[in-house]
Coordinates of N, CA and C and ligand atoms in Angstrom, one line a residue:
M1 N 110.6 111.2 81.3 CA 110.1 110.9 82.8 C 109.6 109.6 82.6
T2 N 109.7 108.8 83.5 CA 109.4 107.5 83.7 C 108.7 106.7 84.7
I3 N 107.5 106.3 84.7 CA 106.8 105.7 85.8 C 107.6 104.3 85.7
L4 N 107.8 104.2 87.2 CA 108.7 103.0 87.7 C 107.7 101.7 88.3
R5 N 107.9 100.9 88.6 CA 107.2 99.4 88.9 C 107.4 99.4 90.3
I6 N 106.4 99.2 91.0 CA 106.6 99.6 92.8 C 106.2 98.0 93.1
L7 N 107.0 97.7 93.5 CA 107.3 96.5 94.4 C 105.9 96.1 95.1
V8 N 105.5 94.6 95.3 CA 104.6 94.2 96.2 C 104.8 93.4 97.4
F9 N 104.3 93.6 98.3 CA 104.5 92.7 99.7 C 104.1 91.4 99.0
P10 N 105.0 90.4 99.5 CA 105.9 90.3 100.2 C 107.1 90.2 99.4
D11 N 107.5 90.9 98.6 CA 108.7 90.9 97.8 C 109.7 91.3 98.9
P12 N 110.8 90.2 99.0 CA 112.0 90.5 99.8 C 112.8 91.6 99.8
R13 N 112.8 92.1 98.6 CA 113.6 93.3 98.1 C 113.0 94.5 98.7
L14 N 111.7 94.5 99.2 CA 111.0 95.5 100.2 C 111.7 95.6 101.8
R15 N 112.4 94.7 102.1 CA 113.2 94.4 103.4 C 114.5 94.7 103.3
K16 N 115.2 95.3 102.0 CA 116.4 95.8 102.0 C 116.3 97.0 102.8
K17 N 117.6 97.2 103.7 CA 117.9 98.3 104.1 C 119.0 99.3 103.2
A18 N 118.3 100.7 102.8 CA 119.0 101.5 102.2 C 120.2 102.0 102.7
T19 N 121.1 102.3 101.8 CA 122.0 103.2 102.2 C 122.1 104.8 101.8
P20 N 123.0 105.4 102.7 CA 122.6 107.0 102.5 C 123.1 107.5 101.0
V21 N 122.5 108.4 100.4 CA 122.9 109.0 99.1 C 124.3 109.7 99.4
E22 N 125.2 109.6 98.7 CA 126.8 110.1 98.9 C 126.7 111.6 98.0
V23 N 126.0 111.4 96.8 CA 126.3 112.8 96.0 C 124.9 113.1 95.6
V24 N 124.5 114.4 95.4 CA 123.1 114.8 95.0 C 123.5 115.3 93.7
D25 N 123.4 114.7 92.7 CA 123.4 115.0 91.3 C 122.3 114.9 90.3
D26 N 122.7 115.1 89.0 CA 121.6 115.0 87.9 C 121.1 113.7 88.1
A27 N 121.8 112.7 88.2 CA 121.0 111.5 88.0 C 120.1 111.2 89.3
L28 N 120.4 111.5 90.2 CA 119.9 111.5 91.1 C 118.5 112.3 91.2
R29 N 118.5 113.6 90.5 CA 117.3 114.3 90.5 C 116.3 114.0 89.2
G30 N 117.1 113.2 88.4 CA 116.2 112.4 87.5 C 115.7 111.3 88.1
L31 N 115.9 110.5 89.0 CA 115.3 109.5 89.7 C 114.2 110.1 90.8
I32 N 114.4 111.2 91.2 CA 113.3 111.8 92.0 C 112.3 112.4 91.2
D33 N 112.6 112.7 90.1 CA 111.7 113.2 88.9 C 110.4 111.9 88.6
D34 N 111.2 111.0 88.5 CA 110.3 109.8 88.2 C 109.8 109.0 89.3
M35 N 110.3 109.4 90.7 CA 109.4 109.1 91.6 C 108.1 109.8 91.9
F36 N 108.3 111.0 91.5 CA 107.2 112.0 91.5 C 106.3 111.7 90.8
E37 N 106.6 111.3 89.7 CA 105.5 110.9 88.3 C 105.0 109.6 88.9
T38 N 105.5 108.8 89.4 CA 105.4 107.4 89.8 C 104.1 107.5 90.8
M39 N 104.7 108.2 91.4 CA 103.8 108.4 92.9 C 102.4 109.2 92.6
Y40 N 102.3 110.3 91.7 CA 101.3 111.1 91.4 C 100.5 110.0 90.5
A41 N 100.9 109.1 89.6 CA 100.2 108.2 88.7 C 99.5 107.3 89.5
A42 N 100.0 106.9 90.7 CA 99.4 105.8 91.4 C 97.9 105.9 91.6
P43 N 97.7 106.8 92.2 CA 98.1 107.9 93.0 C 98.4 107.5 94.5
G44 N 99.2 108.5 95.3 CA 100.0 108.1 96.4 C 100.0 109.5 97.0
I45 N 100.4 109.6 98.2 CA 101.0 110.7 99.1 C 102.4 110.6 99.4
G46 N 103.0 109.4 99.1 CA 104.4 109.4 99.6 C 104.9 108.2 98.6
L47 N 106.3 108.5 98.4 CA 107.0 107.0 97.9 C 108.4 107.1 98.3
A48 N 108.9 105.9 98.8 CA 110.2 105.5 99.0 C 111.1 105.0 97.9
A49 N 112.1 105.1 97.9 CA 113.0 104.7 96.8 C 113.0 103.1 97.0
T50 N 112.9 102.5 97.9 CA 112.7 101.2 98.2 C 111.8 100.5 97.4
Q51 N 110.7 101.2 97.4 CA 109.3 100.7 96.6 C 109.7 100.6 95.2
V52 N 110.4 101.2 94.6 CA 110.8 101.2 93.2 C 112.1 100.5 92.9
D53 N 112.7 99.6 93.9 CA 114.0 98.8 94.1 C 115.2 99.6 93.6
V54 N 115.2 100.9 94.2 CA 116.6 101.3 94.6 C 116.6 101.8 95.9
H55 N 118.1 101.2 96.3 CA 118.2 101.1 97.9 C 119.2 102.2 98.2
K56 N 118.6 103.4 98.4 CA 119.1 104.4 98.6 C 118.1 105.3 99.5
R57 N 118.7 106.2 100.3 CA 117.7 106.7 101.3 C 117.4 108.0 101.0
L58 N 116.0 107.7 100.2 CA 115.3 108.9 99.5 C 114.0 108.7 99.4
L59 N 113.3 109.8 99.5 CA 111.8 109.4 99.8 C 111.2 111.0 99.1
V60 N 109.8 110.9 98.5 CA 109.3 111.9 98.2 C 107.9 111.5 98.9
A61 N 107.2 113.1 99.0 CA 105.7 113.1 99.5 C 105.0 114.2 99.0
D62 N 104.0 114.3 98.8 CA 103.0 115.5 98.7 C 101.6 115.0 98.8
I63 N 101.3 115.5 100.3 CA 99.8 115.1 100.9 C 98.6 116.1 100.3
S64 N 99.0 117.0 99.5 CA 98.0 118.1 99.1 C 97.2 117.6 98.0
Q65 N 96.0 118.2 97.9 CA 94.7 117.3 97.0 C 95.4 117.8 95.6
E66 N 95.8 119.0 95.7 CA 96.2 119.6 94.1 C 97.5 119.4 93.7
K67 N 98.5 118.7 94.6 CA 99.7 118.2 94.3 C 100.6 119.4 93.9
T68 N 100.5 120.4 95.0 CA 101.2 121.5 95.4 C 102.1 121.6 96.2
D69 N 102.2 120.3 96.8 CA 103.2 120.6 98.0 C 104.4 119.4 98.0
P70 N 105.2 119.5 97.3 CA 106.0 118.4 96.9 C 107.1 118.4 98.0
Y71 N 107.5 117.1 98.4 CA 108.6 117.4 99.6 C 109.6 116.2 98.9
I72 N 110.8 116.3 99.3 CA 112.2 115.5 98.6 C 112.8 115.5 100.0
L73 N 113.1 114.4 100.4 CA 113.8 114.3 101.8 C 114.9 113.2 101.2
I74 N 116.1 113.9 101.4 CA 117.5 112.7 100.9 C 118.1 112.3 102.6
N75 N 118.5 111.3 102.8 CA 119.3 110.8 103.8 C 118.2 111.6 105.4
P76 N 117.0 111.3 105.3 CA 116.0 111.6 106.1 C 116.7 111.2 107.6
Q77 N 116.7 112.2 108.6 CA 116.8 111.5 110.0 C 115.7 112.2 110.9
L78 N 115.2 111.3 111.5 CA 114.1 111.5 112.5 C 114.9 112.2 113.6
L79 N 114.6 113.6 114.2 CA 115.6 114.2 115.2 C 114.9 113.9 116.9
E80 N 113.0 114.4 116.5 CA 112.4 114.1 117.6 C 111.2 113.4 117.3
K81 N 110.5 113.0 118.1 CA 109.0 112.6 117.9 C 108.1 112.8 119.3
D82 N 107.3 113.3 118.9 CA 106.4 113.7 120.1 C 104.9 113.5 119.9
G83 N 104.1 113.0 120.8 CA 102.5 112.8 120.8 C 102.4 111.4 120.2
V84 N 101.4 111.3 119.8 CA 100.7 109.8 119.6 C 99.5 110.2 118.5
I85 N 99.3 109.6 117.5 CA 98.4 109.6 116.5 C 98.3 108.3 116.0
V86 N 96.8 108.0 115.7 CA 96.4 106.5 115.1 C 95.6 107.1 113.9
S87 N 96.2 106.3 112.6 CA 95.5 106.9 111.3 C 95.5 105.7 110.8
E88 N 94.3 105.6 109.6 CA 94.4 104.5 108.8 C 95.4 104.7 107.6
E89 N 96.4 103.6 107.6 CA 97.5 103.8 106.6 C 97.1 102.9 105.3
G90 N 97.7 103.3 104.4 CA 97.8 102.3 103.3 C 99.2 102.3 102.7
C91 N 99.2 101.5 101.4 CA 100.8 101.4 101.0 C 100.7 101.2 99.6
L92 N 101.5 101.5 98.6 CA 101.4 101.3 97.1 C 101.9 99.9 97.3
S93 N 102.6 99.5 98.2 CA 103.4 98.1 98.0 C 102.3 97.1 99.2
V94 N 101.3 97.5 99.5 CA 100.5 96.7 100.3 C 99.0 97.2 99.5
P95 N 98.7 96.9 98.3 CA 97.4 97.3 97.6 C 96.0 96.8 98.1
G96 N 95.3 97.6 98.5 CA 94.2 97.3 98.8 C 93.7 97.3 100.0
Y97 N 94.6 97.3 101.0 CA 94.7 97.3 102.4 C 95.0 98.7 103.2
Y98 N 93.8 98.8 104.1 CA 93.9 100.1 104.9 C 93.7 99.5 106.5
E99 N 95.0 99.9 107.5 CA 94.8 99.6 108.6 C 94.9 100.7 109.5
E100 N 94.7 100.5 110.7 CA 94.9 101.6 111.9 C 96.5 101.5 112.1
V101 N 97.3 102.6 112.3 CA 98.8 102.0 112.9 C 98.9 103.1 113.7
E102 N 99.5 103.4 114.7 CA 100.0 104.4 115.7 C 101.3 105.0 115.5
R103 N 101.5 106.1 115.4 CA 103.0 107.0 115.1 C 103.0 108.3 116.0
A104 N 103.9 108.8 115.8 CA 104.1 110.0 116.5 C 103.4 111.1 115.7
E105 N 102.9 111.8 116.4 CA 102.0 112.9 115.8 C 102.8 114.6 115.5
H106 N 104.0 114.8 115.9 CA 104.8 115.7 115.8 C 106.2 115.0 115.4
I107 N 106.9 115.6 114.5 CA 108.5 114.9 114.3 C 108.9 116.4 113.8
R108 N 110.1 116.0 114.4 CA 111.7 117.2 113.8 C 112.2 116.2 112.8
V109 N 112.7 116.4 111.6 CA 113.5 116.0 110.5 C 114.7 116.6 110.0
S110 N 115.8 116.0 109.9 CA 116.8 116.7 108.7 C 116.9 115.8 108.0
F111 N 117.3 116.4 106.7 CA 117.3 115.8 105.3 C 118.3 116.6 104.5
L112 N 118.9 116.2 103.2 CA 119.2 117.2 102.3 C 118.2 117.4 101.3
N113 N 118.2 118.5 100.7 CA 117.2 118.9 99.5 C 117.7 118.4 98.0
R114 N 116.9 119.0 97.4 CA 117.3 118.2 95.9 C 118.6 119.2 95.1
D115 N 119.0 120.3 96.1 CA 120.6 120.6 96.0 C 121.3 120.3 96.8
G116 N 121.2 119.4 97.6 CA 122.1 118.8 98.4 C 122.5 119.7 99.8
A117 N 121.4 120.9 100.0 CA 121.4 121.4 101.4 C 120.8 120.8 102.6
E118 N 121.5 120.9 103.5 CA 120.7 120.5 104.4 C 119.7 121.3 105.3
V119 N 118.8 120.6 105.4 CA 117.6 121.2 105.8 C 116.7 120.4 107.6
E120 N 116.5 121.4 107.9 CA 115.6 120.7 109.3 C 114.2 121.4 109.1
M121 N 113.3 120.4 109.4 CA 111.6 121.0 109.6 C 110.9 120.3 110.2
E122 N 109.6 120.5 110.6 CA 108.8 119.9 111.7 C 107.7 119.5 110.7
A123 N 107.3 118.7 111.2 CA 106.1 118.2 110.7 C 105.0 117.7 111.6
N124 N 104.0 117.7 111.4 CA 102.4 117.3 112.4 C 101.7 117.0 111.3
G125 N 101.0 115.8 112.1 CA 99.5 115.5 111.6 C 100.2 114.2 110.4
M126 N 99.1 114.4 109.1 CA 99.2 113.2 108.3 C 100.9 113.6 107.6
L127 N 101.1 114.8 107.7 CA 102.6 114.8 106.9 C 103.6 114.2 107.8
A128 N 103.5 114.2 109.0 CA 104.3 113.4 109.7 C 104.2 111.9 109.9
V129 N 102.8 111.5 109.5 CA 102.7 110.1 109.3 C 103.4 109.4 108.1
C130 N 103.0 110.2 107.1 CA 103.5 109.8 106.0 C 105.0 110.0 106.0
F131 N 105.7 110.7 106.5 CA 107.4 111.0 106.4 C 107.8 109.7 107.3
Q132 N 107.5 109.1 108.1 CA 107.5 108.1 109.5 C 107.1 106.7 108.5
H133 N 106.1 106.6 107.7 CA 105.9 105.5 106.6 C 106.6 105.2 105.9
E134 N 107.4 106.6 105.3 CA 108.7 106.3 104.2 C 109.7 106.0 104.9
I135 N 110.3 106.6 105.8 CA 111.3 106.4 106.5 C 111.4 104.8 106.9
D136 N 110.4 104.5 107.2 CA 110.5 103.0 107.5 C 110.8 102.2 106.5
H137 N 110.1 102.6 105.4 CA 110.3 101.8 104.2 C 111.9 101.7 103.8
L138 N 112.7 103.0 104.0 CA 114.1 102.8 103.9 C 114.7 102.2 104.5
D139 N 114.2 101.4 106.0 CA 114.8 100.7 106.8 C 114.3 99.0 106.5
G140 N 113.5 99.1 105.5 CA 112.7 97.5 105.3 C 111.3 97.3 106.0
K141 N 111.0 98.3 106.2 CA 109.6 98.0 107.4 C 108.6 98.8 106.7
L142 N 107.4 98.0 107.1 CA 106.1 98.2 106.1 C 105.4 98.4 107.5
F143 N 104.0 99.0 106.9 CA 103.0 99.4 108.3 C 102.5 98.0 108.5
V144 N 102.4 96.8 107.4 CA 101.7 95.8 107.8 C 102.4 95.2 109.1
D145 N 103.8 95.4 109.7 CA 104.6 94.9 110.6 C 104.2 95.7 111.8
Y146 N 103.5 96.5 112.1 CA 102.9 96.8 113.3 C 101.6 96.3 113.4
L147 N 101.0 95.3 112.5 CA 99.7 94.8 112.7 C 100.0 93.1 113.6
S148 N 98.8 92.4 113.7 CA 99.0 91.1 114.5 C 99.8 90.3 113.4
E149 N 100.4 89.4 113.8 CA 101.0 88.2 112.8 C 99.6 87.7 112.2
A150 N 98.7 87.8 112.5 CA 97.3 86.8 111.7 C 97.0 87.8 110.9
K151 N 96.9 89.1 111.0 CA 96.5 89.8 110.0 C 97.7 90.0 108.7
R152 N 98.5 90.2 109.4 CA 99.8 90.2 108.3 C 99.8 89.1 107.5
Q153 N 99.5 87.9 108.0 CA 99.6 86.4 107.3 C 98.4 86.6 106.0
R154 N 97.3 86.9 106.8 CA 96.4 87.0 105.9 C 96.5 87.9 104.5
I155 N 97.1 89.1 104.9 CA 97.2 90.1 103.9 C 98.3 89.7 102.8
R156 N 99.5 88.6 103.4 CA 100.6 88.4 102.5 C 99.6 87.1 101.6
N157 N 98.9 86.4 102.4 CA 98.2 85.1 101.1 C 97.6 85.5 100.2
R158 N 96.6 86.7 100.7 CA 95.7 87.4 99.6 C 96.3 88.1 98.5
L159 N 97.6 88.8 98.7 CA 98.3 89.6 97.9 C 99.3 88.6 97.1
V160 N 99.7 87.3 97.6 CA 100.3 86.3 96.8 C 99.0 85.6 95.8
R161 N 98.0 85.3 96.5 CA 97.2 84.5 95.5 C 96.4 85.7 94.1
D162 N 96.4 86.9 94.5 CA 96.2 87.9 93.3 C 97.3 88.0 92.4
R163 N 98.5 87.7 92.7 CA 99.6 88.0 91.9 C 99.5 87.0 90.9
R164 N 99.1 85.6 91.5 CA 99.0 84.5 90.7 C 97.9 84.4 89.4
H165 N 96.9 85.1 90.3 CA 95.5 85.1 89.2 C 95.9 86.0 87.9
Q166 N 96.7 86.9 88.4 CA 97.1 88.2 87.6 C 97.9 87.8 86.2
S167 N 99.0 86.9 86.9 CA 100.1 86.5 85.7 C 100.0 85.2 85.3
Ligands
GNR201 O1 99.4 106.8 99.3 C1 99.6 106.6 100.8 N1 99.0 106.7 101.4 C2 99.0 106.7 102.8 C3 98.0 106.8 103.9 C4 98.3 106.8 105.3 C5 99.5 106.8 105.7 C6 100.5 106.4 104.6 C7 100.3 106.7 103.3 S1 101.8 106.3 102.4 C8 101.0 105.8 101.0 C9 102.2 105.8 99.8 C10 103.1 104.8 100.3 O2 102.9 103.5 100.0 N2 104.3 105.2 100.6 O3 105.2 104.5 101.0
NI202 NI1 104.2 102.5 101.8

């Protein structure tokens, strides 16, 4: 198992649109295991393949405290959205910033599981927020895109400055 490097905004690779997974094989399951290890180590409640520079439609999530509720969504599709929830979001690719974002409160999503079987499920509340945040990543979208241009620029400038002081 390997902890993968997470891309940080404004890295242009975070803007790539991921392409569908064609085969669910052992190589993909290896990537999934590495994504869980990376997410849990961060720690985070979700991770999209885009964030580790793999541009395939694949995400992992676990919003439980005890890391007991792992979800793997391959080729996720949002089928229904209902209601509105506003929550404070963060992102491992935008470290240190938390802002309110409006999302659907209830969703229905279809995807392939780690055996390549088609699954449909509903998600509500925090899990629904997490899935929407991760699916956005697969489309090259970040939570900062929902903020004002001024806020996004300020976050970008600070992260670029942080990076220079690190390296
Ligand atoms: O760890 C994370 N926390 C979080 C909090 C509120 C809304 C979304 C998230 S996802 C984030 C991990 C991450 O960046 N996933 O892409
Ligand atoms: Ni994120």
